Coordinates of C-alpha atoms and ligand atoms in Angstrom, one line a residue:
M1 CA 3.5 5.9 -13.8
H2 CA 6.6 5.1 -12.1
I3 CA 6.5 1.4 -11.0
H4 CA 8.9 0.1 -8.4
Y5 CA 9.1 -3.6 -7.7
I6 CA 11.0 -4.5 -4.2
S7 CA 11.4 -8.0 -4.6
E8 CA 13.3 -8.1 -7.7
Q9 CA 16.6 -8.9 -5.6
N10 CA 16.0 -11.8 -3.3
S11 CA 15.8 -10.8 0.5
I12 CA 14.1 -11.8 3.7
L13 CA 10.9 -10.2 1.9
N14 CA 10.7 -13.6 -0.1
H15 CA 10.1 -15.2 3.5
F16 CA 7.1 -12.9 4.5
L17 CA 5.6 -13.2 1.1
A18 CA 5.7 -17.0 1.2
Q19 CA 4.2 -17.1 4.6
L20 CA 1.6 -14.8 3.5
R21 CA 0.8 -17.1 1.0
D22 CA 1.2 -20.4 2.3
V23 CA -2.3 -22.1 2.8
E24 CA -1.4 -23.5 6.4
I25 CA 0.7 -20.7 7.6
Q26 CA -1.9 -18.0 6.7
K27 CA -4.3 -19.8 9.1
D28 CA -2.5 -18.0 11.8
S29 CA -4.2 -14.6 11.5
M30 CA -1.7 -13.1 13.7
R31 CA 1.1 -14.0 12.1
F32 CA -0.7 -13.1 8.7
R33 CA -1.0 -9.7 10.2
K34 CA 2.5 -9.2 11.5
N35 CA 3.7 -10.4 8.1
M36 CA 1.6 -7.6 6.3
E37 CA 3.3 -5.3 9.1
R38 CA 6.7 -6.4 8.0
I39 CA 6.2 -6.2 4.5
G40 CA 4.9 -2.7 5.0
E41 CA 8.2 -1.7 6.9
I42 CA 10.3 -3.2 4.1
M43 CA 8.3 -1.4 1.6
A44 CA 8.3 1.9 3.5
Y45 CA 12.1 1.7 3.9
E46 CA 12.4 1.2 0.2
L47 CA 10.1 4.1 -0.8
S48 CA 11.7 6.7 1.7
K49 CA 14.8 6.4 -0.5
K50 CA 12.9 8.2 -3.4
L51 CA 11.4 11.0 -1.3
S52 CA 12.8 14.4 -1.3
Y53 CA 15.1 15.3 1.3
T54 CA 16.2 18.9 3.1
N55 CA 19.3 19.8 5.3
C56 CA 18.6 19.9 9.1
S57 CA 20.8 20.7 11.8
I58 CA 20.6 18.2 14.8
Q59 CA 21.7 19.4 18.2
T60 CA 23.5 16.6 20.0
P61 CA 24.8 16.9 23.9
L62 CA 28.3 17.7 22.5
G63 CA 27.7 19.7 19.2
T64 CA 25.6 19.9 15.9
K65 CA 25.3 17.3 13.2
D66 CA 24.0 18.2 9.6
T67 CA 21.4 15.5 8.7
M68 CA 19.4 15.0 5.6
M69 CA 15.6 14.9 6.7
I70 CA 12.6 13.9 4.8
K71 CA 11.3 17.6 3.6
D72 CA 7.6 16.9 2.7
E73 CA 4.6 15.9 5.2
V74 CA 3.6 12.4 4.8
V75 CA 0.0 11.2 4.7
L76 CA -0.6 7.6 5.0
C77 CA -4.1 6.2 3.9
S78 CA -5.1 2.7 3.7
I79 CA -8.3 1.2 2.3
L80 CA -10.1 -0.9 4.7
R81 CA -10.3 -3.7 5.8
A82 CA -7.1 -5.4 4.5
G83 CA -5.1 -2.2 4.2
L84 CA -5.1 -1.8 7.9
A85 CA -2.3 -4.4 8.6
L86 CA -0.1 -2.9 5.8
H87 CA -0.9 0.6 7.4
T88 CA 0.6 -0.5 10.8
G89 CA 4.0 -1.5 9.2
F90 CA 4.2 2.0 7.4
M91 CA 3.2 3.9 10.4
S92 CA 6.1 2.2 12.5
F93 CA 8.5 3.8 10.0
F94 CA 6.7 6.8 9.3
D95 CA 5.8 7.5 12.6
D96 CA 5.0 11.3 12.4
A97 CA 2.8 10.7 9.3
E98 CA -0.8 11.7 9.6
N99 CA -3.4 8.8 8.9
G100 CA -6.5 8.5 6.8
F101 CA -8.9 5.4 6.1
V102 CA -11.3 4.9 3.4
S103 CA -13.6 1.7 3.1
A104 CA -13.9 0.0 -0.2
A105 CA -16.0 -3.2 -0.9
R106 CA -16.1 -5.2 -4.0
T107 CA -19.5 -5.9 -5.1
H108 CA -21.3 -7.9 -8.2
G109 CA -17.8 -9.6 -8.8
A110 CA -15.7 -6.3 -8.6
E111 CA -17.6 -4.7 -11.2
E112 CA -18.6 -2.3 -8.8
I113 CA -17.0 -0.7 -5.4
L114 CA -18.7 0.6 -2.5
V115 CA -16.6 3.4 -1.2
E116 CA -18.4 4.6 2.0
Y117 CA -16.5 5.4 5.3
Q118 CA -13.9 8.2 4.8
A119 CA -11.8 9.9 7.6
A120 CA -8.9 11.3 6.2
P121 CA -6.7 14.8 7.0
S122 CA -5.5 17.5 4.4
F123 CA -3.0 16.1 2.1
K124 CA -2.6 19.3 0.1
D125 CA 1.2 19.8 -0.8
K126 CA 1.9 16.5 1.2
C127 CA 3.1 13.3 0.0
L128 CA 0.2 10.8 -0.3
L129 CA 0.6 7.3 0.4
L130 CA -2.3 5.1 -0.5
L131 CA -1.8 1.2 0.9
D132 CA -3.8 -1.7 0.1
P133 CA -2.3 -4.9 0.1
M134 CA -4.2 -6.5 -3.0
L135 CA -4.2 -5.0 -6.3
A136 CA -6.3 -7.1 -8.6
T137 CA -9.0 -5.4 -11.2
G138 CA -7.5 -1.9 -9.8
H139 CA -11.1 -0.9 -9.4
S140 CA -11.1 -0.3 -5.8
M141 CA -7.8 1.8 -5.9
V142 CA -9.5 3.9 -8.5
A143 CA -12.4 4.4 -6.7
V144 CA -10.7 5.5 -3.4
F145 CA -8.4 7.6 -5.6
N146 CA -11.1 9.4 -7.3
Q147 CA -12.9 9.9 -4.1
L148 CA -10.2 11.2 -2.1
L149 CA -8.9 13.8 -4.4
Q150 CA -12.2 15.3 -5.4
K151 CA -11.3 18.5 -3.3
E152 CA -7.5 18.6 -3.0
Q153 CA -4.3 17.3 -4.7
P154 CA -1.4 16.1 -2.9
K155 CA 2.3 17.3 -3.7
E156 CA 3.0 13.6 -4.8
I157 CA 1.3 10.2 -4.7
H158 CA 2.6 6.7 -4.2
I159 CA 0.5 3.6 -4.4
C160 CA 1.6 0.8 -2.2
V161 CA 0.5 -2.6 -2.8
V162 CA 2.0 -5.9 -1.7
I163 CA 0.5 -8.3 -4.8
A164 CA -0.7 -7.2 -8.0
A165 CA -2.2 -8.6 -11.2
P166 CA -1.0 -7.3 -14.6
E167 CA -4.6 -6.2 -15.3
G168 CA -4.7 -4.1 -12.1
I169 CA -1.4 -1.9 -12.8
D170 CA -2.8 -1.9 -16.7
Y171 CA -6.0 -0.5 -15.1
L172 CA -4.1 2.2 -12.8
K173 CA -2.4 3.2 -16.1
Q174 CA -5.1 3.9 -17.7
H175 CA -7.2 5.9 -15.2
L176 CA -4.5 7.7 -13.0
P177 CA -2.2 10.3 -13.6
E178 CA 1.1 9.7 -15.2
N179 CA 3.3 11.1 -12.4
I180 CA 2.4 8.8 -9.7
H181 CA 4.5 6.2 -8.2
L182 CA 3.2 2.2 -8.1
W183 CA 5.1 0.1 -5.3
V184 CA 4.7 -3.7 -5.7
A185 CA 6.2 -6.4 -3.3
S186 CA 5.6 -9.6 -5.1
L187 CA 6.2 -10.5 -8.9
Y188 CA 4.2 -12.7 -11.4
D189 CA 0.7 -13.1 -10.1
S190 CA -2.5 -13.0 -12.5
L191 CA -6.1 -12.9 -12.3
N192 CA -8.8 -15.5 -12.8
E193 CA -12.4 -15.3 -13.8
K194 CA -13.7 -14.5 -10.4
K195 CA -11.3 -11.4 -10.3
Y196 CA -8.9 -13.0 -7.6
I197 CA -5.4 -13.0 -7.8
I198 CA -3.7 -16.3 -8.7
P199 CA -1.8 -17.8 -7.2
G200 CA -2.1 -14.8 -4.9
I201 CA -3.1 -15.3 -1.2
G202 CA -6.8 -15.6 -1.0
D203 CA -9.1 -13.1 0.4
A204 CA -6.6 -10.5 2.5
G205 CA -9.1 -8.9 4.5
D206 CA -10.6 -12.0 5.7
L207 CA -7.3 -13.7 6.5
A208 CA -6.3 -10.9 8.5
Y209 CA -9.6 -10.2 10.4
G210 CA -12.0 -13.2 9.8
E211 CA -14.3 -14.2 6.9
K212 CA -17.0 -11.3 6.5
L213 CA -20.7 -12.4 5.9
Ligands
LIG1 O1 -8.2 -4.6 -7.3 P1 -9.5 -5.0 -7.0 O2 -10.3 -5.9 -7.9 O3 -10.5 -3.8 -6.7 O4 -9.5 -6.0 -5.7 C1 -8.9 -5.5 -4.4 C2 -9.3 -5.1 -3.5 O5 -10.5 -6.6 -3.1 C3 -10.1 -6.5 -1.6 O6 -11.0 -5.8 -0.9 P2 -12.3 -6.5 -0.6 O7 -13.5 -5.8 -1.3 O8 -12.2 -8.0 -0.4 O9 -12.6 -6.1 0.8 P3 -11.8 -6.5 2.3 O10 -10.5 -5.9 2.1 O11 -12.7 -6.0 3.4 O12 -11.6 -8.1 2.4 C4 -8.6 -6.0 -1.2 O13 -8.7 -5.6 0.1 C5 -8.5 -4.9 -1.9 O14 -9.3 -3.5 -1.5
LIG2 O1 -7.2 -12.2 -4.5 C1 -7.8 -11.2 -4.2 C2 -8.1 -10.2 -4.9 C3 -8.8 -9.2 -4.4 N1 -8.7 -9.0 -3.1 C4 -8.2 -10.0 -2.5 O2 -8.4 -9.6 -1.0 N2 -7.7 -11.4 -3.0
LIG3 MG1 -11.5 -8.9 0.8

């Protein structure tokens, strides 16, 4: 698995991650969602550098300009609920991408994952970006991956998360194909006995959309 950390170099990304984590600032759910979006935009830009490109000729009013454009179609697929705000950020940059949504709820202390709702286009021979801000045990991501790829295979796969625990990264390494990319925005988080990421941010879905019953 190719792992890309996008905050190894200091940048304004530090501020957006800090605001996600800040126990006071995160109480403003609009700002929380906006920060997820802005992190999604930064990650989308960094990821775009690793895609395949092909030469296209652009007609201007005064002539033509050869321009390298992204070669493959992109499909953005996020994991409900927390993935939605990250999805908006990616969509703002990959604005001609098709979009898919899959639900995943951790039950019984993250030992079981309930994958129910799935609405996704074909991603055969396309570049599939799987989006979820949190990678704790990795069980949700692997459950969704297996469910999505039951019938067809994409040309390439990029898993995009904001905050990852080492246990989650190891779990993906054990259960997913070698030739996928994992993009991570934060560094140096771990996992507690309740399978929450420490210091983490708390419950991303609840912070973005309200506490679920
Ligand atoms: O790596 P894992 O141990 O599977 O944990 C990560 C998952 O947990 C959270 O979802 P949750 O089940 O809280 O649903 P929500 O996003 O609707 O809050 C988060 O959004 C991830 O999908
Ligand atoms: O810390 C965590 C772990 C899983 N899901 C979350 O939303 N937060
Ligand atoms: Mg949650």
